[in-house]
Amino acid sequence: MWYVYIIPSVSFPEQVYTGATADLKQRIADHNAGKSPHTSKFTPWELCWYCAFPDKFRALEFEKYLKSHSGRAFANKRLCCPSS
């Protein structure tokens, strides 16, 4: 399984990150340990939404959509995290 997830920063709520991974628990731990250059400045992070996909291709396609303008609007309106 692959997962697409949304994590807002606890310290900087306006910072929201969307990603995809095959190991969700480890990926969140990596974000909070500062192992990702894109998220290290805004730790800690809190998982607020995720969705499982049967394969990597579908997960990456949905992640790409959520990072688009209309995808951010959808996530802001329908999922738990407001996007910046």
PDB file of C-alpha atoms in Angstrom:
ATOM      1  CA  MET A   1       0.000   0.000   0.000  1.00  0.00           C
ATOM      2  CA  TRP A   2       0.981   3.597  -0.612  1.00  0.00           C
ATOM      3  CA  TYR A   3      -0.283   6.562   1.372  1.00  0.00           C
ATOM      4  CA  VAL A   4      -0.906  10.202   0.555  1.00  0.00           C
ATOM      5  CA  TYR A   5      -0.881  12.366   3.651  1.00  0.00           C
ATOM      6  CA  ILE A   6      -1.321  15.938   4.847  1.00  0.00           C
ATOM      7  CA  ILE A   7       0.559  17.253   7.851  1.00  0.00           C
ATOM      8  CA  PRO A   8       0.306  20.755   9.305  1.00  0.00           C
ATOM      9  CA  SER A   9       3.080  22.196  11.430  1.00  0.00           C
ATOM     10  CA  VAL A  10       2.112  22.433  15.103  1.00  0.00           C
ATOM     11  CA  SER A  11       4.318  25.498  15.657  1.00  0.00           C
ATOM     12  CA  PHE A  12       3.503  27.181  12.323  1.00  0.00           C
ATOM     13  CA  PRO A  13      -0.120  26.247  11.453  1.00  0.00           C
ATOM     14  CA  GLU A  14       0.024  28.107   8.136  1.00  0.00           C
ATOM     15  CA  GLN A  15       2.664  25.601   6.972  1.00  0.00           C
ATOM     16  CA  VAL A  16       1.035  22.477   5.526  1.00  0.00           C
ATOM     17  CA  TYR A  17       2.886  19.671   3.760  1.00  0.00           C
ATOM     18  CA  THR A  18       1.431  17.042   1.433  1.00  0.00           C
ATOM     19  CA  GLY A  19       3.394  13.902   0.633  1.00  0.00           C
ATOM     20  CA  ALA A  20       3.273  10.249  -0.392  1.00  0.00           C
ATOM     21  CA  THR A  21       5.009   7.228   1.103  1.00  0.00           C
ATOM     22  CA  ALA A  22       4.891   3.466   1.474  1.00  0.00           C
ATOM     23  CA  ASP A  23       5.667   3.697   5.225  1.00  0.00           C
ATOM     24  CA  LEU A  24       3.495   6.364   6.808  1.00  0.00           C
ATOM     25  CA  LYS A  25       4.651   5.951  10.427  1.00  0.00           C
ATOM     26  CA  GLN A  26       8.314   6.158   9.489  1.00  0.00           C
ATOM     27  CA  ARG A  27       7.772   9.112   7.164  1.00  0.00           C
ATOM     28  CA  ILE A  28       6.022  11.169   9.859  1.00  0.00           C
ATOM     29  CA  ALA A  29       8.824  10.267  12.286  1.00  0.00           C
ATOM     30  CA  ASP A  30      11.366  11.408   9.664  1.00  0.00           C
ATOM     31  CA  HIS A  31       9.583  14.745   9.230  1.00  0.00           C
ATOM     32  CA  ASN A  32       9.583  15.307  12.995  1.00  0.00           C
ATOM     33  CA  ALA A  33      13.257  14.299  13.264  1.00  0.00           C
ATOM     34  CA  GLY A  34      14.185  16.982  10.719  1.00  0.00           C
ATOM     35  CA  LYS A  35      15.298  14.493   8.058  1.00  0.00           C
ATOM     36  CA  SER A  36      13.403  16.230   5.259  1.00  0.00           C
ATOM     37  CA  PRO A  37      14.919  19.529   4.073  1.00  0.00           C
ATOM     38  CA  HIS A  38      11.486  20.857   3.076  1.00  0.00           C
ATOM     39  CA  THR A  39       9.929  20.333   6.505  1.00  0.00           C
ATOM     40  CA  SER A  40      12.819  20.532   8.977  1.00  0.00           C
ATOM     41  CA  LYS A  41      12.333  24.255   9.732  1.00  0.00           C
ATOM     42  CA  PHE A  42       8.734  23.805  10.857  1.00  0.00           C
ATOM     43  CA  THR A  43       8.820  20.824  13.253  1.00  0.00           C
ATOM     44  CA  PRO A  44       6.870  19.348  14.920  1.00  0.00           C
ATOM     45  CA  TRP A  45       4.327  18.020  12.424  1.00  0.00           C
ATOM     46  CA  GLU A  46       1.009  16.344  13.133  1.00  0.00           C
ATOM     47  CA  LEU A  47      -0.788  13.939  10.824  1.00  0.00           C
ATOM     48  CA  CYS A  48      -4.270  15.244  10.107  1.00  0.00           C
ATOM     49  CA  TRP A  49      -5.301  13.241   7.010  1.00  0.00           C
ATOM     50  CA  TYR A  50      -4.166  10.268   4.953  1.00  0.00           C
ATOM     51  CA  CYS A  51      -5.529   7.936   2.312  1.00  0.00           C
ATOM     52  CA  ALA A  52      -4.283   4.479   1.287  1.00  0.00           C
ATOM     53  CA  PHE A  53      -3.822   3.526  -2.364  1.00  0.00           C
ATOM     54  CA  PRO A  54      -3.222   0.064  -3.843  1.00  0.00           C
ATOM     55  CA  ASP A  55      -0.174   1.157  -5.824  1.00  0.00           C
ATOM     56  CA  LYS A  56       2.476   3.861  -6.045  1.00  0.00           C
ATOM     57  CA  PHE A  57       1.249   5.294  -9.358  1.00  0.00           C
ATOM     58  CA  ARG A  58      -2.224   6.121  -8.037  1.00  0.00           C
ATOM     59  CA  ALA A  59      -0.831   7.593  -4.843  1.00  0.00           C
ATOM     60  CA  LEU A  60       1.596   9.853  -6.713  1.00  0.00           C
ATOM     61  CA  GLU A  61      -1.123  11.012  -9.090  1.00  0.00           C
ATOM     62  CA  PHE A  62      -3.363  11.993  -6.166  1.00  0.00           C
ATOM     63  CA  GLU A  63      -0.463  13.676  -4.350  1.00  0.00           C
ATOM     64  CA  LYS A  64       0.211  15.707  -7.523  1.00  0.00           C
ATOM     65  CA  TYR A  65      -3.458  16.722  -7.645  1.00  0.00           C
ATOM     66  CA  LEU A  66      -3.477  17.799  -3.973  1.00  0.00           C
ATOM     67  CA  LYS A  67      -0.436  19.993  -4.631  1.00  0.00           C
ATOM     68  CA  SER A  68      -2.204  21.759  -7.524  1.00  0.00           C
ATOM     69  CA  HIS A  69      -4.260  24.913  -7.055  1.00  0.00           C
ATOM     70  CA  SER A  70      -7.599  23.093  -7.282  1.00  0.00           C
ATOM     71  CA  GLY A  71      -6.272  20.247  -5.123  1.00  0.00           C
ATOM     72  CA  ARG A  72      -5.290  22.653  -2.345  1.00  0.00           C
ATOM     73  CA  ALA A  73      -8.767  24.209  -2.529  1.00  0.00           C
ATOM     74  CA  PHE A  74     -10.328  20.737  -2.306  1.00  0.00           C
ATOM     75  CA  ALA A  75      -8.140  19.797   0.669  1.00  0.00           C
ATOM     76  CA  ASN A  76      -8.963  23.066   2.394  1.00  0.00           C
ATOM     77  CA  LYS A  77     -12.701  22.594   1.947  1.00  0.00           C
ATOM     78  CA  ARG A  78     -13.134  18.815   2.264  1.00  0.00           C
ATOM     79  CA  LEU A  79     -10.186  17.488   4.260  1.00  0.00           C
ATOM     80  CA  CYS A  80      -9.066  18.419   7.745  1.00  0.00           C
ATOM     81  CA  CYS A  81      -6.247  20.847   6.990  1.00  0.00           C
ATOM     82  CA  PRO A  82      -6.366  24.330   5.591  1.00  0.00           C
ATOM     83  CA  SER A  83      -3.695  24.855   2.983  1.00  0.00           C
ATOM     84  CA  SER A  84      -1.693  27.979   2.452  1.00  0.00           C
TER      85      SER A  84
END
